[in-house]
Amino acid sequence: MRRLYQAVQAAEGLEHDLLFPSESTKRRLIKTPGFVPFNNSLNQEQIRSVEMILGCEGAPPYVIYGPPGTGKTMTLVEAMLQIYATRKNDRILVCAASNSAADHVLEKLISNDDAKVKENQIFRLNASSRSYEDVHPDHIRFCYFDESIFKCPPLRALVQYRIIISTYMSSSLLYAEGVSSGHFSHIFLDESGQASEPESMVPIANFCSRETVIVLAGDPQQLGPVIYSKDAKAFGLGKSYLERLFECEPYRNGDEGFVIKLVRNYRCHAAILDLPSKLFYKGELLACKEDTSSSISSIVDFLPNKEFPVLFFGIQGFDERERNNPSWFNRIEASKVVEVINKLRASGDLDEADIGVITPYRQQVLKIKKVLENWELSDVKVGSVEQFQGQEREVIIVSTVRSTIKHNDFDRTYRLGFLSNPKRFNVAITRARSLLIIVGNPHIVSQDPCWEKLLWFCADNNSYKGCPLPERQSSACEEPIPKRNSISELENSCHSRVREWFQSLDEEVPQITQIVSDAAEGSGCRK
């Protein structure tokens, strides 16, 4: 916390136009010759991004706006390698929001055979609290430690490195060792949308001068920083520095001297990308994933439309909690999730590690994990949206959990679950490369504009299975969502058919249902 206070105080000494440029701010550029990419797969927007970074001469920040799967980190790495190879006196600081993300950047930098970054010129800074065993054995040689405890080397060693990689917070160790403002010619902030504004200020305020080139990469439409304090949220700390930059005219207007938007998505099937592109990115995203003749959707038997790899399973279950535990779970949905996983595995050519399950409640995560362990399917990752941000799987299964309308207001108030949280929705449905499966109550999710669009997107493409759909009250998915049926009407509709649906599910997959029931039996569950 002291590091954050120190960084915020240091930021007060920076010129306002350096942090938040106005419309009159002029981007200072230098003429640069064309460059030969180390990565031959870069697209037009990525190449232009690198050119602009090489052409920048100091503040204000340059932003790479990268929607899901568009290669933000790849673009940053190319820029770093170009600077390393052509500007021998430049020094680079790279910060990421997590240790795993920072390790990923390190791996990309050292694995490029053409650039050949020297081992004694790149350093991975770790906090002393990080476990030695947590670091990949191949990366240990780039770290500094004593008796398996990570440390920050002395200043005389730090200034010799040309590239230093750390998390946002750990970069404060450099300041404590005496690294001065202006030492780094370039500061790269990866996953900047996930860092709080004070966290972003740790590297910027401590090491930035007027001549320092600052580059942020991220997506303001995805999840922002995780803030637990209500007071902190009230004062705006839930909004990242990246998101605040887009309130400034040069970034909001898409001025090329300040920001470039990557639009080519190499992760998702076109059908998976279609809806988030329209909802969050003005329909600009281009699906560039290479099609394969043996796509997963073509070999999965239970897909009603094998040309459309987005499936909605309608489930009318029950919200449940254990005693005073605030987290929710839905055993019927958990049963369906495990059934789907077993069917996917039976289809062949799909490993456990290719499947991910996203659900917003910790108790649902634990219930599904326990059943998967009983089925010896522990390599299937199950987690929250936050745990999946920045990751991808061939198949993603989303369990929405909610089956009672009266609890929706609680979720909206405390920003829980999926409903009324567009960023969480966006991240959840853009993790899948080849197949996206939603397991949820259509009567409940249709209360949210984004989820309603997804529901009818599936129904219109003959890709809905399960309980009866709610009455459709909007003629097109782009139209505003009118008022729904009353709570009592919908809940009666949901609960009147729950037993019938559970009976059919029990007959279809008795073993799975029994295991899920056994897992929760005796835990004090209440409906």
Coordinates of C-alpha atoms in Angstrom, one line a residue:
M1 CA 0.0 0.0 0.0
R2 CA 2.9 2.4 0.8
R3 CA 4.2 1.8 -2.7
L4 CA 0.9 2.9 -4.2
Y5 CA 0.8 6.0 -2.1
Q6 CA 4.4 6.9 -3.0
A7 CA 3.6 6.4 -6.7
V8 CA 0.4 8.6 -6.6
Q9 CA 2.4 11.3 -4.8
A10 CA 5.2 11.1 -7.4
A11 CA 2.6 11.4 -10.2
E12 CA 1.5 14.8 -8.9
G13 CA 4.9 16.1 -10.1
L14 CA 4.3 15.0 -13.7
E15 CA 2.8 17.4 -16.3
H16 CA -0.9 16.8 -16.8
D17 CA -0.6 16.6 -20.6
L18 CA 1.9 13.8 -20.1
L19 CA -0.6 11.6 -18.3
F20 CA -3.9 12.9 -19.9
P21 CA -3.3 14.6 -23.2
S22 CA -5.8 17.1 -24.4
E23 CA -7.0 17.7 -28.0
S24 CA -4.4 20.3 -28.5
T25 CA -1.5 18.0 -27.5
K26 CA 0.8 17.3 -30.4
R27 CA 2.3 13.9 -30.8
R28 CA 6.1 14.2 -31.3
L29 CA 7.3 11.8 -33.9
I30 CA 10.7 11.1 -35.4
K31 CA 11.3 9.8 -38.9
T32 CA 12.2 6.2 -38.8
P33 CA 13.3 3.8 -41.6
G34 CA 11.2 0.8 -42.4
F35 CA 12.0 -2.3 -40.3
V36 CA 12.2 -5.9 -41.0
P37 CA 9.9 -7.8 -38.6
F38 CA 11.3 -10.6 -36.5
N39 CA 7.8 -12.1 -36.6
N40 CA 6.7 -12.6 -40.2
S41 CA 3.1 -13.2 -39.2
L42 CA 2.4 -9.7 -38.1
N43 CA -0.6 -8.1 -39.8
Q44 CA -1.0 -4.5 -41.1
E45 CA -2.2 -3.0 -37.9
Q46 CA 0.5 -4.7 -35.8
I47 CA 3.2 -3.5 -38.1
R48 CA 1.8 0.0 -38.0
S49 CA 1.8 -0.2 -34.2
V50 CA 5.5 -1.1 -34.1
E51 CA 6.3 1.7 -36.5
M52 CA 4.5 4.3 -34.3
I53 CA 6.3 3.0 -31.2
L54 CA 9.6 3.3 -33.0
G55 CA 8.7 6.8 -34.1
C56 CA 7.5 8.1 -30.8
E57 CA 9.8 10.5 -29.0
G58 CA 8.6 10.7 -25.5
A59 CA 5.2 11.3 -23.9
P60 CA 2.2 11.2 -24.0
P61 CA 1.4 7.5 -23.9
Y62 CA 0.8 5.4 -27.0
V63 CA -2.0 2.8 -26.7
I64 CA -2.4 -0.5 -28.4
Y65 CA -6.1 -1.2 -28.1
G66 CA -6.4 -4.9 -28.5
P67 CA -9.7 -6.8 -28.3
P68 CA -9.6 -10.5 -27.4
G69 CA -7.3 -12.7 -29.5
T70 CA -5.8 -9.8 -31.6
G71 CA -2.1 -10.3 -30.6
K72 CA -1.5 -7.4 -28.2
T73 CA 1.5 -9.0 -26.5
M74 CA 2.9 -10.3 -29.8
T75 CA 2.9 -6.7 -31.0
L76 CA 4.6 -5.4 -27.8
V77 CA 7.3 -8.1 -28.1
E78 CA 8.1 -7.2 -31.7
A79 CA 8.5 -3.5 -30.7
M80 CA 10.8 -4.5 -27.8
L81 CA 13.0 -6.7 -30.0
Q82 CA 13.3 -3.9 -32.7
I83 CA 14.4 -1.5 -30.0
Y84 CA 16.8 -4.0 -28.5
A85 CA 18.3 -4.9 -31.9
T86 CA 18.7 -1.4 -33.4
R87 CA 19.1 1.0 -30.4
K88 CA 22.0 -0.1 -28.3
N89 CA 21.7 2.7 -25.8
D90 CA 18.0 2.3 -25.1
R91 CA 16.7 0.6 -21.9
I92 CA 13.3 -1.1 -21.6
L93 CA 11.1 -1.7 -18.6
V94 CA 8.2 -4.2 -19.2
C95 CA 5.4 -4.5 -16.6
A96 CA 2.5 -6.9 -16.6
A97 CA -0.4 -7.4 -14.3
S98 CA 0.6 -10.8 -13.0
N99 CA 3.6 -13.1 -12.7
S100 CA 2.3 -15.5 -15.3
A101 CA 1.9 -12.6 -17.8
A102 CA 5.3 -11.3 -17.1
D103 CA 6.8 -14.8 -17.5
H104 CA 5.0 -15.1 -20.8
V105 CA 6.6 -11.9 -22.1
L106 CA 10.0 -13.2 -21.0
E107 CA 9.5 -16.5 -22.8
K108 CA 8.5 -14.7 -26.0
L109 CA 11.6 -12.4 -25.9
I110 CA 14.2 -15.2 -25.2
S111 CA 12.6 -17.7 -27.7
N112 CA 13.2 -15.5 -30.8
D113 CA 16.2 -17.0 -32.6
D114 CA 16.6 -14.0 -34.9
A115 CA 16.8 -11.3 -32.3
K116 CA 19.1 -13.3 -30.0
V117 CA 18.6 -11.4 -26.7
K118 CA 21.7 -12.0 -24.6
E119 CA 21.2 -13.7 -21.3
N120 CA 23.2 -11.0 -19.4
Q121 CA 21.1 -8.2 -20.9
I122 CA 17.6 -9.3 -19.8
F123 CA 16.4 -9.6 -16.2
R124 CA 13.2 -10.9 -14.6
L125 CA 12.6 -9.1 -11.4
N126 CA 10.5 -11.1 -8.8
A127 CA 9.2 -10.0 -5.4
S128 CA 10.7 -11.9 -2.5
S129 CA 7.2 -13.2 -1.7
R130 CA 7.2 -15.3 -4.9
S131 CA 7.9 -19.0 -4.4
Y132 CA 11.1 -20.2 -6.0
E133 CA 9.2 -23.3 -7.2
D134 CA 6.7 -21.1 -9.0
V135 CA 9.3 -20.1 -11.6
H136 CA 9.9 -22.2 -14.6
P137 CA 13.3 -23.9 -14.4
D138 CA 14.3 -22.4 -17.8
H139 CA 13.6 -18.9 -16.4
I140 CA 15.6 -19.1 -13.2
R141 CA 18.8 -18.0 -14.9
F142 CA 17.2 -14.6 -15.7
C143 CA 16.4 -14.0 -12.0
Y144 CA 18.4 -12.9 -8.9
F145 CA 18.1 -14.8 -5.7
D146 CA 19.9 -16.0 -2.6
E147 CA 19.1 -19.3 -1.0
S148 CA 16.0 -19.6 -3.1
I149 CA 14.7 -16.2 -2.0
F150 CA 14.2 -13.7 -4.8
K151 CA 15.9 -10.4 -4.4
C152 CA 16.5 -7.2 -6.3
P153 CA 20.1 -6.8 -7.4
P154 CA 22.1 -3.7 -6.5
L155 CA 21.9 -0.6 -8.6
R156 CA 25.3 -1.2 -10.4
A157 CA 23.9 -4.5 -11.7
L158 CA 20.4 -3.1 -12.6
V159 CA 21.7 -0.4 -14.8
Q160 CA 23.6 -2.9 -17.0
Y161 CA 20.4 -4.7 -18.1
R162 CA 18.8 -3.5 -21.3
I163 CA 15.5 -5.2 -20.6
I164 CA 13.9 -5.6 -17.2
I165 CA 10.6 -7.4 -16.8
S166 CA 8.4 -7.3 -13.6
T167 CA 4.9 -6.9 -12.4
Y168 CA 3.5 -3.4 -11.8
M169 CA 4.0 -3.5 -8.1
S170 CA 7.4 -5.2 -8.1
S171 CA 8.8 -2.4 -10.3
S172 CA 8.9 -0.3 -7.2
L173 CA 11.9 -2.3 -6.1
L174 CA 13.9 -0.6 -8.8
Y175 CA 13.0 2.7 -7.4
A176 CA 14.0 1.6 -3.9
E177 CA 17.4 0.6 -5.3
G178 CA 17.9 4.0 -6.8
V179 CA 17.0 3.6 -10.5
S180 CA 16.3 7.2 -11.6
S181 CA 13.6 8.9 -13.6
G182 CA 14.5 8.8 -17.3
H183 CA 16.8 5.7 -17.0
F184 CA 14.4 3.7 -19.2
S185 CA 13.9 5.0 -22.7
H186 CA 10.7 2.9 -23.1
I187 CA 8.1 1.7 -20.5
F188 CA 5.8 -1.0 -21.8
L189 CA 2.6 -1.8 -19.7
D190 CA 1.0 -5.0 -20.8
E191 CA -2.5 -6.0 -19.7
S192 CA -2.9 -2.4 -18.6
G193 CA -6.7 -2.6 -18.4
Q194 CA -6.3 -5.0 -15.4
A195 CA -4.1 -2.7 -13.3
S196 CA -5.5 0.0 -11.1
E197 CA -4.5 3.5 -11.8
P198 CA -2.2 3.7 -8.8
E199 CA -0.5 0.4 -9.9
S200 CA 0.1 1.9 -13.4
M201 CA 1.6 5.0 -11.7
V202 CA 4.3 2.8 -10.0
P203 CA 6.4 2.5 -13.1
I204 CA 5.2 5.6 -14.9
A205 CA 5.6 8.2 -12.0
N206 CA 8.9 6.7 -10.8
F207 CA 10.7 6.3 -14.1
C208 CA 9.1 8.5 -16.7
S209 CA 10.6 11.7 -18.0
R210 CA 9.5 13.9 -20.9
E211 CA 11.6 11.8 -23.3
T212 CA 10.4 8.4 -22.1
V213 CA 8.2 6.5 -24.5
I214 CA 5.2 4.9 -22.6
V215 CA 3.2 2.2 -24.4
L216 CA 0.1 0.7 -22.9
A217 CA -1.6 -2.5 -24.3
G218 CA -5.0 -3.6 -23.2
D219 CA -8.7 -3.6 -23.8
P220 CA -11.0 -1.2 -21.8
Q221 CA -14.0 -3.5 -22.8
Q222 CA -12.6 -6.4 -20.8
L223 CA -12.4 -6.8 -17.0
G224 CA -10.7 -4.0 -15.1
P225 CA -8.8 -4.1 -11.8
V226 CA -10.1 -6.1 -8.9
I227 CA -11.1 -3.7 -6.1
Y228 CA -12.5 -5.0 -2.8
S229 CA -12.9 -1.8 -0.9
K230 CA -16.3 -0.1 -1.3
D231 CA -14.7 3.3 -0.6
A232 CA -12.0 2.7 -3.2
K233 CA -14.7 1.8 -5.8
A234 CA -16.6 5.0 -4.9
F235 CA -13.6 7.1 -5.6
G236 CA -13.1 5.5 -9.0
L237 CA -10.2 3.1 -8.3
G238 CA -12.1 0.4 -10.2
K239 CA -11.3 2.3 -13.4
S240 CA -7.9 1.6 -14.9
Y241 CA -5.5 4.2 -16.2
L242 CA -6.1 2.7 -19.7
E243 CA -9.9 3.3 -19.4
R244 CA -9.4 6.8 -18.2
L245 CA -7.1 7.6 -21.2
F246 CA -10.1 6.8 -23.5
E247 CA -11.9 9.7 -21.8
C248 CA -9.3 12.0 -23.4
E249 CA -10.2 13.2 -26.9
P250 CA -7.1 11.9 -28.8
Y251 CA -7.8 8.4 -27.7
R252 CA -11.5 8.5 -27.8
N253 CA -11.4 9.8 -31.4
G254 CA -8.9 7.2 -32.5
D255 CA -6.1 9.6 -33.3
E256 CA -3.4 7.4 -34.9
G257 CA -0.7 9.3 -33.1
F258 CA -2.1 8.2 -29.8
V259 CA -3.9 4.8 -30.3
I260 CA -4.3 2.0 -32.8
K261 CA -6.9 -0.7 -32.7
L262 CA -6.1 -4.2 -33.5
V263 CA -9.1 -5.8 -35.3
R264 CA -7.9 -9.2 -36.6
N265 CA -8.9 -12.0 -34.2
Y266 CA -6.8 -15.2 -34.5
R267 CA -8.5 -17.1 -31.7
C268 CA -12.2 -17.5 -32.3
H269 CA -14.4 -19.1 -34.9
A270 CA -16.3 -16.4 -36.8
A271 CA -19.7 -17.4 -35.2
I272 CA -18.2 -17.1 -31.7
L273 CA -16.7 -13.7 -32.5
D274 CA -19.8 -12.2 -34.3
L275 CA -21.8 -11.1 -31.2
P276 CA -19.1 -9.6 -29.1
S277 CA -17.8 -7.8 -32.1
K278 CA -21.2 -6.1 -32.6
L279 CA -21.8 -5.4 -28.9
F280 CA -18.4 -4.1 -27.9
Y281 CA -16.3 -3.3 -30.9
K282 CA -18.6 -1.6 -33.4
G283 CA -18.6 -4.7 -35.6
E284 CA -15.0 -4.1 -36.6
L285 CA -13.4 -7.4 -35.6
L286 CA -12.3 -9.8 -38.3
A287 CA -12.3 -13.5 -37.7
C288 CA -8.9 -14.7 -39.0
K289 CA -8.7 -18.1 -37.3
E290 CA -7.6 -20.7 -39.8
D291 CA -10.3 -23.2 -40.6
T292 CA -9.5 -26.9 -40.4
S293 CA -11.3 -29.7 -42.1
S294 CA -11.6 -31.6 -38.8
S295 CA -13.1 -28.8 -36.7
I296 CA -14.4 -29.8 -33.2
S297 CA -18.0 -28.8 -34.0
S298 CA -18.1 -31.2 -36.9
I299 CA -17.3 -34.3 -34.7
V300 CA -19.6 -33.4 -31.7
D301 CA -22.7 -35.4 -32.1
F302 CA -25.0 -33.4 -29.8
L303 CA -24.7 -30.1 -31.8
P304 CA -28.0 -29.4 -33.6
N305 CA -26.2 -27.2 -36.1
K306 CA -22.6 -28.3 -36.8
E307 CA -21.9 -25.2 -38.8
F308 CA -22.7 -23.0 -35.8
P309 CA -20.3 -23.7 -32.8
V310 CA -22.3 -21.8 -30.2
L311 CA -24.8 -23.9 -28.2
F312 CA -27.2 -22.8 -25.5
F313 CA -28.4 -25.6 -23.1
G314 CA -31.6 -24.4 -21.3
I315 CA -31.6 -25.6 -17.7
Q316 CA -34.2 -24.8 -15.1
G317 CA -32.5 -25.6 -11.8
F318 CA -32.4 -24.1 -8.4
D319 CA -30.1 -21.5 -6.7
E320 CA -28.6 -23.0 -3.6
R321 CA -26.3 -21.9 -0.8
E322 CA -24.7 -23.8 2.1
R323 CA -25.6 -22.3 5.5
N324 CA -24.3 -18.7 5.6
N325 CA -21.9 -19.1 2.7
P326 CA -22.7 -16.1 0.4
S327 CA -21.7 -18.0 -2.8
W328 CA -24.2 -19.8 -4.9
F329 CA -24.3 -23.1 -6.8
N330 CA -26.7 -25.0 -9.0
R331 CA -26.5 -28.8 -8.9
I332 CA -28.6 -29.4 -12.0
E333 CA -26.4 -27.1 -14.1
A334 CA -23.3 -28.8 -12.6
S335 CA -24.7 -32.1 -13.7
K336 CA -25.3 -30.9 -17.2
V337 CA -21.7 -29.4 -17.4
V338 CA -20.2 -32.8 -16.5
E339 CA -22.5 -34.6 -18.9
V340 CA -21.3 -32.3 -21.7
I341 CA -17.7 -32.8 -20.9
N342 CA -18.0 -36.5 -21.0
K343 CA -19.7 -36.4 -24.3
L344 CA -17.0 -34.1 -25.7
R345 CA -14.3 -36.5 -24.5
A346 CA -16.2 -39.4 -26.1
S347 CA -16.1 -37.6 -29.4
G348 CA -12.4 -38.1 -29.6
D349 CA -9.5 -35.8 -30.6
L350 CA -10.1 -33.6 -27.6
D351 CA -7.9 -33.6 -24.5
E352 CA -9.1 -32.6 -21.0
A353 CA -6.8 -29.6 -21.1
D354 CA -8.6 -28.3 -24.2
I355 CA -11.8 -27.8 -22.2
G356 CA -12.5 -24.9 -19.8
V357 CA -15.5 -24.2 -17.5
I358 CA -16.3 -20.7 -16.5
T359 CA -18.8 -19.9 -13.8
P360 CA -19.2 -16.8 -11.7
Y361 CA -19.6 -18.3 -8.2
R362 CA -16.9 -20.0 -6.1
Q363 CA -19.3 -22.7 -4.8
Q364 CA -20.2 -23.7 -8.3
V365 CA -16.5 -23.9 -9.2
L366 CA -15.9 -26.2 -6.2
K367 CA -18.9 -28.5 -7.0
I368 CA -17.9 -29.0 -10.6
K369 CA -14.3 -29.6 -9.7
K370 CA -15.3 -32.3 -7.2
V371 CA -17.4 -34.1 -9.7
L372 CA -14.7 -33.9 -12.3
E373 CA -12.2 -35.4 -9.9
N374 CA -14.5 -38.3 -9.4
W375 CA -14.6 -38.8 -13.1
E376 CA -10.8 -38.5 -13.2
L377 CA -11.1 -35.3 -15.3
S378 CA -9.1 -33.0 -13.1
D379 CA -7.2 -31.5 -16.1
V380 CA -10.3 -29.6 -17.1
K381 CA -9.8 -26.1 -15.8
V382 CA -12.8 -24.7 -13.8
G383 CA -12.7 -21.1 -12.7
S384 CA -14.2 -17.6 -12.6
V385 CA -14.1 -15.2 -15.5
E386 CA -11.2 -13.3 -13.8
Q387 CA -9.2 -16.5 -13.7
F388 CA -9.7 -17.0 -17.4
Q389 CA -9.0 -13.5 -18.6
G390 CA -6.0 -13.7 -21.0
Q391 CA -6.5 -17.4 -21.5
E392 CA -8.2 -19.5 -24.1
R393 CA -9.4 -23.1 -24.7
E394 CA -10.7 -25.1 -27.7
V395 CA -14.0 -25.5 -25.9
I396 CA -15.5 -23.3 -23.2
I397 CA -18.5 -24.2 -21.2
V398 CA -20.2 -21.4 -19.2
S399 CA -22.5 -22.2 -16.3
T400 CA -24.5 -19.1 -15.4
V401 CA -26.0 -20.7 -12.1
R402 CA -28.8 -18.2 -11.5
S403 CA -32.4 -19.7 -11.7
T404 CA -34.3 -17.3 -9.4
I405 CA -35.1 -13.8 -10.6
K406 CA -35.4 -12.3 -7.1
H407 CA -31.6 -12.8 -6.6
N408 CA -30.7 -10.7 -9.7
D409 CA -31.0 -7.4 -7.9
F410 CA -28.5 -8.7 -5.3
D411 CA -26.1 -9.6 -8.0
R412 CA -26.5 -6.2 -9.7
T413 CA -25.9 -4.3 -6.4
Y414 CA -22.7 -6.2 -5.6
R415 CA -21.5 -6.8 -9.2
L416 CA -21.7 -10.5 -8.8
G417 CA -22.5 -13.2 -11.4
F418 CA -22.9 -12.4 -15.1
L419 CA -26.0 -10.3 -15.3
S420 CA -25.6 -6.5 -15.6
N421 CA -21.8 -6.9 -16.1
P422 CA -21.1 -6.5 -19.8
K423 CA -17.3 -6.8 -19.3
R424 CA -17.6 -10.1 -17.6
F425 CA -19.9 -11.3 -20.3
N426 CA -17.5 -10.2 -23.0
V427 CA -14.5 -12.0 -21.4
A428 CA -16.5 -15.2 -20.8
I429 CA -17.7 -15.7 -24.3
T430 CA -14.4 -14.8 -26.0
R431 CA -12.2 -17.5 -24.4
A432 CA -13.4 -20.3 -26.8
R433 CA -11.4 -21.0 -30.0
S434 CA -13.7 -23.6 -31.6
L435 CA -16.8 -24.3 -29.5
L436 CA -18.8 -22.2 -26.9
I437 CA -21.5 -23.9 -24.8
I438 CA -23.8 -22.0 -22.4
V439 CA -25.6 -23.9 -19.7
G440 CA -28.2 -21.6 -18.0
N441 CA -31.8 -20.7 -17.4
P442 CA -33.1 -18.8 -20.5
H443 CA -35.9 -17.2 -18.4
I444 CA -33.3 -15.6 -16.1
V445 CA -30.5 -14.7 -18.5
S446 CA -33.0 -13.0 -20.9
Q447 CA -33.4 -10.3 -18.3
D448 CA -30.0 -9.0 -19.3
P449 CA -29.6 -7.3 -22.7
C450 CA -26.3 -9.0 -23.6
W451 CA -27.4 -12.4 -22.5
E452 CA -30.7 -12.1 -24.3
K453 CA -28.9 -11.3 -27.5
L454 CA -26.8 -14.4 -27.1
L455 CA -29.8 -16.6 -26.3
W456 CA -31.7 -15.6 -29.4
F457 CA -28.5 -15.6 -31.5
C458 CA -28.4 -19.3 -30.7
A459 CA -32.1 -19.9 -31.1
D460 CA -32.1 -18.2 -34.5
N461 CA -29.3 -20.4 -35.7
N462 CA -31.0 -23.7 -34.6
S463 CA -28.5 -24.1 -31.8
Y464 CA -30.7 -24.1 -28.7
K465 CA -31.6 -27.3 -26.7
G466 CA -33.3 -27.9 -23.4
C467 CA -36.2 -26.4 -21.5
P468 CA -38.9 -24.2 -23.3
L469 CA -37.7 -20.8 -24.3
P470 CA -39.3 -17.7 -22.8
E471 CA -41.6 -15.6 -24.9
R472 CA -39.6 -13.5 -27.3
Q473 CA -40.4 -9.8 -26.8
S474 CA -38.0 -8.1 -29.1
S475 CA -38.1 -8.7 -32.9
A476 CA -34.4 -8.2 -33.5
C477 CA -31.4 -8.6 -31.2
E478 CA -30.3 -5.0 -31.9
E479 CA -33.6 -3.6 -30.6
P480 CA -33.9 -2.3 -27.0
I481 CA -35.1 -4.9 -24.5
P482 CA -38.7 -4.2 -23.4
K483 CA -40.0 -4.9 -19.9
R484 CA -40.2 -8.6 -19.1
N485 CA -43.0 -10.6 -17.5
S486 CA -43.6 -10.2 -13.8
I487 CA -41.4 -12.0 -11.4
S488 CA -44.1 -14.3 -10.1
E489 CA -45.1 -15.4 -13.6
L490 CA -41.6 -16.2 -14.6
E491 CA -40.7 -18.0 -11.4
N492 CA -43.8 -20.1 -11.6
S493 CA -43.0 -20.9 -15.2
C494 CA -39.5 -21.9 -14.2
H495 CA -40.3 -23.9 -11.2
S496 CA -43.3 -25.7 -12.6
R497 CA -41.1 -27.5 -15.2
V498 CA -38.0 -27.9 -13.0
R499 CA -38.9 -31.4 -11.7
E500 CA -39.8 -32.6 -15.2
W501 CA -36.5 -31.3 -16.6
F502 CA -34.5 -32.8 -13.8
Q503 CA -36.3 -36.2 -14.3
S504 CA -35.3 -36.3 -17.9
L505 CA -31.7 -35.3 -17.1
D506 CA -31.6 -38.0 -14.4
E507 CA -32.7 -40.6 -16.8
E508 CA -30.2 -39.5 -19.4
V509 CA -27.1 -39.3 -17.1
P510 CA -28.0 -41.1 -13.9
Q511 CA -24.4 -41.6 -12.8
I512 CA -23.4 -37.9 -13.1
T513 CA -26.6 -36.8 -11.3
Q514 CA -25.9 -39.2 -8.5
I515 CA -22.3 -38.1 -8.1
V516 CA -23.3 -34.4 -8.0
S517 CA -26.1 -35.1 -5.5
D518 CA -23.7 -37.2 -3.3
A519 CA -21.1 -34.4 -3.4
A520 CA -23.5 -31.9 -1.9
E521 CA -25.4 -34.3 0.4
G522 CA -25.0 -33.6 4.1
S523 CA -23.6 -30.1 3.5
G524 CA -26.7 -28.3 4.8
C525 CA -27.9 -27.3 1.4
R526 CA -31.1 -25.3 1.3
K527 CA -33.2 -24.2 -1.6

